[in-house]
């Protein structure tokens, strides 16, 4: 449990830094999530080794909504702000809980240009491609469109012309929300809540 306590402390500290404006912390949050959750052929997740990954219901801020249409934004908020289309994590209380495999693999974001994305795919690309643990010299096209280009194809519409709407990256706030969901999931277990000794102004679950 000592290693779990370390990772929970990192999760909370990184979440607070993200909320202070350090958006690159999304990559660190993804790396922590991968260690806690992702099994491979040669390594087991920490929660899997502790027997928790398959037994706990996972907090789902999509509230069970997993669209089969060509467009879906379920775990982040969006609005048109001064710099164009902006995304932010939802945070706040979560009422819905689902089994891990559904939570990990369900589509939570989908766009015509940027493809379909699960929580697992966000974590994998942030960690393995975009600097969390490895840097890929050439990002996957769909990930590049989603994070660097206008993956949703937002446009201004006017009487004379249409122009592309400036936009922010939805992946970083999605990862912050995933960390929030993960913390809410683990907070169901009283023994784990006692391990979370972080004393910053905010924890990953958004509680003091």
PDB file of C-alpha atoms in Angstrom:
ATOM      1  CA  UNK A   1       0.000   0.000   0.000  1.00  0.00           C
ATOM      2  CA  UNK A   2       3.011   2.279   0.355  1.00  0.00           C
ATOM      3  CA  UNK A   3       3.387   2.511  -3.419  1.00  0.00           C
ATOM      4  CA  UNK A   4      -0.320   3.284  -3.768  1.00  0.00           C
ATOM      5  CA  UNK A   5       0.024   6.085  -1.208  1.00  0.00           C
ATOM      6  CA  UNK A   6       2.890   7.544  -3.239  1.00  0.00           C
ATOM      7  CA  UNK A   7       0.891   7.491  -6.449  1.00  0.00           C
ATOM      8  CA  UNK A   8      -2.153   9.040  -4.792  1.00  0.00           C
ATOM      9  CA  UNK A   9       0.025  11.865  -3.479  1.00  0.00           C
ATOM     10  CA  UNK A  10       1.438  12.411  -6.974  1.00  0.00           C
ATOM     11  CA  UNK A  11      -2.071  12.319  -8.453  1.00  0.00           C
ATOM     12  CA  UNK A  12      -3.341  14.992  -6.059  1.00  0.00           C
ATOM     13  CA  UNK A  13      -0.273  17.231  -6.381  1.00  0.00           C
ATOM     14  CA  UNK A  14      -0.305  17.050 -10.165  1.00  0.00           C
ATOM     15  CA  UNK A  15      -4.050  17.751 -10.274  1.00  0.00           C
ATOM     16  CA  UNK A  16      -3.546  20.872  -8.173  1.00  0.00           C
ATOM     17  CA  UNK A  17      -0.780  22.115 -10.458  1.00  0.00           C
ATOM     18  CA  UNK A  18      -3.023  21.524 -13.464  1.00  0.00           C
ATOM     19  CA  UNK A  19      -5.764  23.582 -11.836  1.00  0.00           C
ATOM     20  CA  UNK A  20      -3.234  26.363 -11.218  1.00  0.00           C
ATOM     21  CA  UNK A  21      -2.695  26.609 -14.965  1.00  0.00           C
ATOM     22  CA  UNK A  22       0.064  24.086 -15.669  1.00  0.00           C
ATOM     23  CA  UNK A  23      -1.735  22.164 -18.406  1.00  0.00           C
ATOM     24  CA  UNK A  24       1.282  19.996 -19.181  1.00  0.00           C
ATOM     25  CA  UNK A  25       0.540  18.195 -15.899  1.00  0.00           C
ATOM     26  CA  UNK A  26      -1.985  16.216 -17.951  1.00  0.00           C
ATOM     27  CA  UNK A  27       0.956  14.131 -19.160  1.00  0.00           C
ATOM     28  CA  UNK A  28       2.052  13.378 -15.614  1.00  0.00           C
ATOM     29  CA  UNK A  29      -1.529  12.514 -14.644  1.00  0.00           C
ATOM     30  CA  UNK A  30      -1.652  10.112 -17.578  1.00  0.00           C
ATOM     31  CA  UNK A  31       1.586   8.444 -16.490  1.00  0.00           C
ATOM     32  CA  UNK A  32       0.224   7.933 -12.965  1.00  0.00           C
ATOM     33  CA  UNK A  33      -3.038   6.565 -14.350  1.00  0.00           C
ATOM     34  CA  UNK A  34      -1.172   4.117 -16.565  1.00  0.00           C
ATOM     35  CA  UNK A  35       0.799   2.757 -13.605  1.00  0.00           C
ATOM     36  CA  UNK A  36      -2.359   2.368 -11.555  1.00  0.00           C
ATOM     37  CA  UNK A  37      -4.564   0.871 -14.280  1.00  0.00           C
ATOM     38  CA  UNK A  38      -2.863  -0.517 -17.382  1.00  0.00           C
ATOM     39  CA  UNK A  39      -1.880  -4.179 -17.748  1.00  0.00           C
ATOM     40  CA  UNK A  40       0.477  -5.335 -20.492  1.00  0.00           C
ATOM     41  CA  UNK A  41       1.889  -8.698 -21.484  1.00  0.00           C
ATOM     42  CA  UNK A  42       4.912  -8.108 -19.257  1.00  0.00           C
ATOM     43  CA  UNK A  43       3.627  -5.928 -16.404  1.00  0.00           C
ATOM     44  CA  UNK A  44       0.586  -5.622 -14.155  1.00  0.00           C
ATOM     45  CA  UNK A  45      -1.111  -2.446 -12.985  1.00  0.00           C
ATOM     46  CA  UNK A  46      -0.752  -1.480  -9.344  1.00  0.00           C
ATOM     47  CA  UNK A  47      -4.504  -1.593  -8.711  1.00  0.00           C
ATOM     48  CA  UNK A  48      -4.635  -4.946 -10.482  1.00  0.00           C
ATOM     49  CA  UNK A  49      -1.957  -6.350  -8.203  1.00  0.00           C
ATOM     50  CA  UNK A  50      -3.924  -5.096  -5.187  1.00  0.00           C
ATOM     51  CA  UNK A  51      -7.094  -6.773  -6.468  1.00  0.00           C
ATOM     52  CA  UNK A  52      -8.952  -3.476  -6.820  1.00  0.00           C
ATOM     53  CA  UNK A  53      -9.075  -2.773 -10.534  1.00  0.00           C
ATOM     54  CA  UNK A  54     -11.703  -5.367 -11.316  1.00  0.00           C
ATOM     55  CA  UNK A  55     -13.659  -5.139  -8.072  1.00  0.00           C
ATOM     56  CA  UNK A  56     -14.310  -1.397  -7.748  1.00  0.00           C
ATOM     57  CA  UNK A  57     -16.996   0.395  -9.774  1.00  0.00           C
ATOM     58  CA  UNK A  58     -15.412   3.380 -11.518  1.00  0.00           C
ATOM     59  CA  UNK A  59     -16.791   6.913 -11.365  1.00  0.00           C
ATOM     60  CA  UNK A  60     -18.246   7.870 -14.751  1.00  0.00           C
ATOM     61  CA  UNK A  61     -18.777  11.581 -15.363  1.00  0.00           C
ATOM     62  CA  UNK A  62     -20.276  10.707 -18.751  1.00  0.00           C
ATOM     63  CA  UNK A  63     -23.250   9.472 -16.675  1.00  0.00           C
ATOM     64  CA  UNK A  64     -23.633   6.390 -18.812  1.00  0.00           C
ATOM     65  CA  UNK A  65     -23.872   8.393 -22.053  1.00  0.00           C
ATOM     66  CA  UNK A  66     -21.657   6.826 -24.695  1.00  0.00           C
ATOM     67  CA  UNK A  67     -22.779   8.092 -28.062  1.00  0.00           C
ATOM     68  CA  UNK A  68     -22.775   5.936 -31.173  1.00  0.00           C
ATOM     69  CA  UNK A  69     -23.146   9.024 -33.394  1.00  0.00           C
ATOM     70  CA  UNK A  70     -20.281  10.745 -35.220  1.00  0.00           C
ATOM     71  CA  UNK A  71     -19.930  13.391 -32.497  1.00  0.00           C
ATOM     72  CA  UNK A  72     -19.590  13.095 -28.714  1.00  0.00           C
ATOM     73  CA  UNK A  73     -18.109  15.175 -25.889  1.00  0.00           C
ATOM     74  CA  UNK A  74     -19.024  13.563 -22.575  1.00  0.00           C
ATOM     75  CA  UNK A  75     -16.316  14.137 -19.942  1.00  0.00           C
ATOM     76  CA  UNK A  76     -15.345  17.765 -20.602  1.00  0.00           C
ATOM     77  CA  UNK A  77     -17.215  21.039 -20.877  1.00  0.00           C
ATOM     78  CA  UNK A  78     -16.898  23.300 -23.909  1.00  0.00           C
ATOM     79  CA  UNK A  79     -17.666  26.946 -24.530  1.00  0.00           C
ATOM     80  CA  UNK A  80     -16.781  29.727 -26.929  1.00  0.00           C
ATOM     81  CA  UNK A  81     -14.460  32.073 -25.069  1.00  0.00           C
ATOM     82  CA  UNK A  82     -12.141  34.988 -25.923  1.00  0.00           C
ATOM     83  CA  UNK A  83      -9.640  32.640 -27.588  1.00  0.00           C
ATOM     84  CA  UNK A  84     -12.191  30.550 -29.466  1.00  0.00           C
ATOM     85  CA  UNK A  85     -13.528  27.122 -28.532  1.00  0.00           C
ATOM     86  CA  UNK A  86     -12.356  26.231 -25.028  1.00  0.00           C
ATOM     87  CA  UNK A  87     -12.549  22.960 -23.106  1.00  0.00           C
ATOM     88  CA  UNK A  88     -12.403  22.373 -19.356  1.00  0.00           C
ATOM     89  CA  UNK A  89     -12.809  19.408 -16.989  1.00  0.00           C
ATOM     90  CA  UNK A  90     -16.215  19.003 -15.368  1.00  0.00           C
ATOM     91  CA  UNK A  91     -14.968  18.159 -11.843  1.00  0.00           C
ATOM     92  CA  UNK A  92     -17.630  18.202  -9.104  1.00  0.00           C
ATOM     93  CA  UNK A  93     -19.583  15.245  -7.699  1.00  0.00           C
ATOM     94  CA  UNK A  94     -20.096  12.115  -9.813  1.00  0.00           C
ATOM     95  CA  UNK A  95     -23.212   9.998  -9.376  1.00  0.00           C
ATOM     96  CA  UNK A  96     -22.717   7.227 -11.957  1.00  0.00           C
ATOM     97  CA  UNK A  97     -20.375   4.248 -11.526  1.00  0.00           C
ATOM     98  CA  UNK A  98     -19.621   1.505 -14.068  1.00  0.00           C
ATOM     99  CA  UNK A  99     -17.326  -1.578 -14.312  1.00  0.00           C
ATOM    100  CA  UNK A 100     -13.677  -0.895 -15.069  1.00  0.00           C
ATOM    101  CA  UNK A 101     -13.576  -2.448 -18.535  1.00  0.00           C
ATOM    102  CA  UNK A 102     -16.467  -0.247 -19.693  1.00  0.00           C
ATOM    103  CA  UNK A 103     -14.968   2.826 -18.052  1.00  0.00           C
ATOM    104  CA  UNK A 104     -11.549   2.209 -19.630  1.00  0.00           C
ATOM    105  CA  UNK A 105     -12.676   1.385 -23.171  1.00  0.00           C
ATOM    106  CA  UNK A 106     -15.996   3.231 -23.736  1.00  0.00           C
ATOM    107  CA  UNK A 107     -15.886   6.126 -26.222  1.00  0.00           C
ATOM    108  CA  UNK A 108     -16.018   9.434 -24.356  1.00  0.00           C
ATOM    109  CA  UNK A 109     -15.052  11.805 -27.177  1.00  0.00           C
ATOM    110  CA  UNK A 110     -15.681  11.520 -30.902  1.00  0.00           C
ATOM    111  CA  UNK A 111     -15.307  13.907 -33.806  1.00  0.00           C
ATOM    112  CA  UNK A 112     -15.512  13.555 -37.594  1.00  0.00           C
ATOM    113  CA  UNK A 113     -11.892  14.702 -38.013  1.00  0.00           C
ATOM    114  CA  UNK A 114     -10.325  13.554 -34.744  1.00  0.00           C
ATOM    115  CA  UNK A 115     -11.628  10.011 -34.441  1.00  0.00           C
ATOM    116  CA  UNK A 116     -13.069   8.135 -31.450  1.00  0.00           C
ATOM    117  CA  UNK A 117     -11.407   8.295 -28.052  1.00  0.00           C
ATOM    118  CA  UNK A 118     -11.643   6.270 -24.868  1.00  0.00           C
ATOM    119  CA  UNK A 119      -9.974   7.016 -21.564  1.00  0.00           C
ATOM    120  CA  UNK A 120      -7.438   4.302 -22.370  1.00  0.00           C
ATOM    121  CA  UNK A 121      -6.527   5.951 -25.681  1.00  0.00           C
ATOM    122  CA  UNK A 122      -6.066   9.341 -24.028  1.00  0.00           C
ATOM    123  CA  UNK A 123      -3.725   7.816 -21.448  1.00  0.00           C
ATOM    124  CA  UNK A 124      -1.802   5.747 -24.002  1.00  0.00           C
ATOM    125  CA  UNK A 125      -1.163   8.640 -26.375  1.00  0.00           C
ATOM    126  CA  UNK A 126      -0.236  11.143 -23.671  1.00  0.00           C
ATOM    127  CA  UNK A 127       2.222   8.664 -22.156  1.00  0.00           C
ATOM    128  CA  UNK A 128       3.620   6.814 -25.167  1.00  0.00           C
ATOM    129  CA  UNK A 129       3.473   9.462 -27.894  1.00  0.00           C
ATOM    130  CA  UNK A 130       3.261  12.979 -26.456  1.00  0.00           C
ATOM    131  CA  UNK A 131       5.918  13.187 -23.763  1.00  0.00           C
ATOM    132  CA  UNK A 132       4.513  11.530 -20.647  1.00  0.00           C
ATOM    133  CA  UNK A 133       7.113   8.770 -20.789  1.00  0.00           C
ATOM    134  CA  UNK A 134       8.110   8.753 -24.476  1.00  0.00           C
ATOM    135  CA  UNK A 135       8.233  11.286 -27.301  1.00  0.00           C
ATOM    136  CA  UNK A 136       7.155  10.101 -30.719  1.00  0.00           C
ATOM    137  CA  UNK A 137       8.756  12.157 -33.514  1.00  0.00           C
ATOM    138  CA  UNK A 138       5.574  11.733 -35.539  1.00  0.00           C
ATOM    139  CA  UNK A 139       2.249  11.816 -33.711  1.00  0.00           C
ATOM    140  CA  UNK A 140      -0.618   9.582 -34.898  1.00  0.00           C
ATOM    141  CA  UNK A 141      -2.678  11.621 -37.405  1.00  0.00           C
ATOM    142  CA  UNK A 142      -5.943  11.540 -35.454  1.00  0.00           C
ATOM    143  CA  UNK A 143      -4.212  12.536 -32.216  1.00  0.00           C
ATOM    144  CA  UNK A 144      -2.375  15.352 -33.992  1.00  0.00           C
ATOM    145  CA  UNK A 145      -5.629  16.660 -35.477  1.00  0.00           C
ATOM    146  CA  UNK A 146      -7.345  16.529 -32.104  1.00  0.00           C
ATOM    147  CA  UNK A 147      -4.573  18.231 -30.123  1.00  0.00           C
ATOM    148  CA  UNK A 148      -2.780  20.479 -32.640  1.00  0.00           C
ATOM    149  CA  UNK A 149      -5.408  21.144 -35.279  1.00  0.00           C
ATOM    150  CA  UNK A 150      -9.137  21.732 -35.342  1.00  0.00           C
ATOM    151  CA  UNK A 151     -10.166  18.125 -34.844  1.00  0.00           C
ATOM    152  CA  UNK A 152     -13.835  19.022 -34.425  1.00  0.00           C
ATOM    153  CA  UNK A 153     -13.932  21.277 -37.469  1.00  0.00           C
ATOM    154  CA  UNK A 154     -15.388  24.259 -35.561  1.00  0.00           C
ATOM    155  CA  UNK A 155     -16.079  27.274 -37.814  1.00  0.00           C
ATOM    156  CA  UNK A 156     -17.434  30.772 -37.556  1.00  0.00           C
ATOM    157  CA  UNK A 157     -20.508  31.140 -39.723  1.00  0.00           C
ATOM    158  CA  UNK A 158     -21.344  34.506 -41.224  1.00  0.00           C
ATOM    159  CA  UNK A 159     -23.208  36.038 -44.149  1.00  0.00           C
ATOM    160  CA  UNK A 160     -20.072  36.467 -46.216  1.00  0.00           C
ATOM    161  CA  UNK A 161     -17.657  33.686 -45.293  1.00  0.00           C
ATOM    162  CA  UNK A 162     -16.955  30.794 -42.975  1.00  0.00           C
ATOM    163  CA  UNK A 163     -13.661  30.692 -41.148  1.00  0.00           C
ATOM    164  CA  UNK A 164     -12.074  28.191 -38.831  1.00  0.00           C
ATOM    165  CA  UNK A 165     -12.753  28.862 -35.151  1.00  0.00           C
ATOM    166  CA  UNK A 166      -9.635  29.012 -32.938  1.00  0.00           C
ATOM    167  CA  UNK A 167      -9.675  26.135 -30.485  1.00  0.00           C
ATOM    168  CA  UNK A 168      -7.894  24.635 -27.497  1.00  0.00           C
ATOM    169  CA  UNK A 169      -6.773  21.069 -26.892  1.00  0.00           C
ATOM    170  CA  UNK A 170      -9.545  18.859 -25.427  1.00  0.00           C
ATOM    171  CA  UNK A 171      -7.155  16.065 -24.408  1.00  0.00           C
ATOM    172  CA  UNK A 172      -5.529  17.820 -21.430  1.00  0.00           C
ATOM    173  CA  UNK A 173      -8.844  18.707 -19.710  1.00  0.00           C
ATOM    174  CA  UNK A 174     -10.134  15.208 -20.514  1.00  0.00           C
ATOM    175  CA  UNK A 175      -7.117  13.761 -18.720  1.00  0.00           C
ATOM    176  CA  UNK A 176      -7.721  16.045 -15.745  1.00  0.00           C
ATOM    177  CA  UNK A 177     -11.285  14.736 -15.619  1.00  0.00           C
ATOM    178  CA  UNK A 178     -10.069  11.145 -15.821  1.00  0.00           C
ATOM    179  CA  UNK A 179      -7.842  11.818 -12.805  1.00  0.00           C
ATOM    180  CA  UNK A 180     -10.856  13.288 -11.011  1.00  0.00           C
ATOM    181  CA  UNK A 181     -12.866  10.151 -11.785  1.00  0.00           C
ATOM    182  CA  UNK A 182     -10.023   7.907 -10.647  1.00  0.00           C
ATOM    183  CA  UNK A 183      -9.726   9.757  -7.344  1.00  0.00           C
ATOM    184  CA  UNK A 184     -13.502   9.580  -6.828  1.00  0.00           C
ATOM    185  CA  UNK A 185     -13.333   5.846  -7.514  1.00  0.00           C
ATOM    186  CA  UNK A 186     -10.600   5.240  -4.957  1.00  0.00           C
ATOM    187  CA  UNK A 187     -12.305   7.446  -2.380  1.00  0.00           C
ATOM    188  CA  UNK A 188     -14.988   4.761  -2.094  1.00  0.00           C
ATOM    189  CA  UNK A 189     -12.522   2.733  -0.001  1.00  0.00           C
ATOM    190  CA  UNK A 190     -11.997   4.068   3.513  1.00  0.00           C
ATOM    191  CA  UNK A 191      -8.507   2.541   3.768  1.00  0.00           C
ATOM    192  CA  UNK A 192      -7.494   4.391   0.601  1.00  0.00           C
ATOM    193  CA  UNK A 193      -8.975   7.703   1.775  1.00  0.00           C
ATOM    194  CA  UNK A 194      -6.688   7.477   4.803  1.00  0.00           C
ATOM    195  CA  UNK A 195      -3.679   7.132   2.504  1.00  0.00           C
ATOM    196  CA  UNK A 196      -4.444  10.419   0.772  1.00  0.00           C
ATOM    197  CA  UNK A 197      -2.430  12.792   2.920  1.00  0.00           C
ATOM    198  CA  UNK A 198      -2.081  15.601   0.373  1.00  0.00           C
ATOM    199  CA  UNK A 199      -2.721  18.954   2.079  1.00  0.00           C
ATOM    200  CA  UNK A 200      -2.830  21.305  -0.898  1.00  0.00           C
ATOM    201  CA  UNK A 201      -5.751  23.587  -1.645  1.00  0.00           C
ATOM    202  CA  UNK A 202      -7.297  20.966  -3.895  1.00  0.00           C
ATOM    203  CA  UNK A 203      -7.179  17.212  -4.365  1.00  0.00           C
ATOM    204  CA  UNK A 204      -7.754  15.316  -7.586  1.00  0.00           C
ATOM    205  CA  UNK A 205     -11.338  14.691  -6.489  1.00  0.00           C
ATOM    206  CA  UNK A 206     -11.890  18.429  -6.053  1.00  0.00           C
ATOM    207  CA  UNK A 207     -12.293  18.340  -2.269  1.00  0.00           C
ATOM    208  CA  UNK A 208     -10.190  20.142   0.398  1.00  0.00           C
TER     209      UNK A 208
END
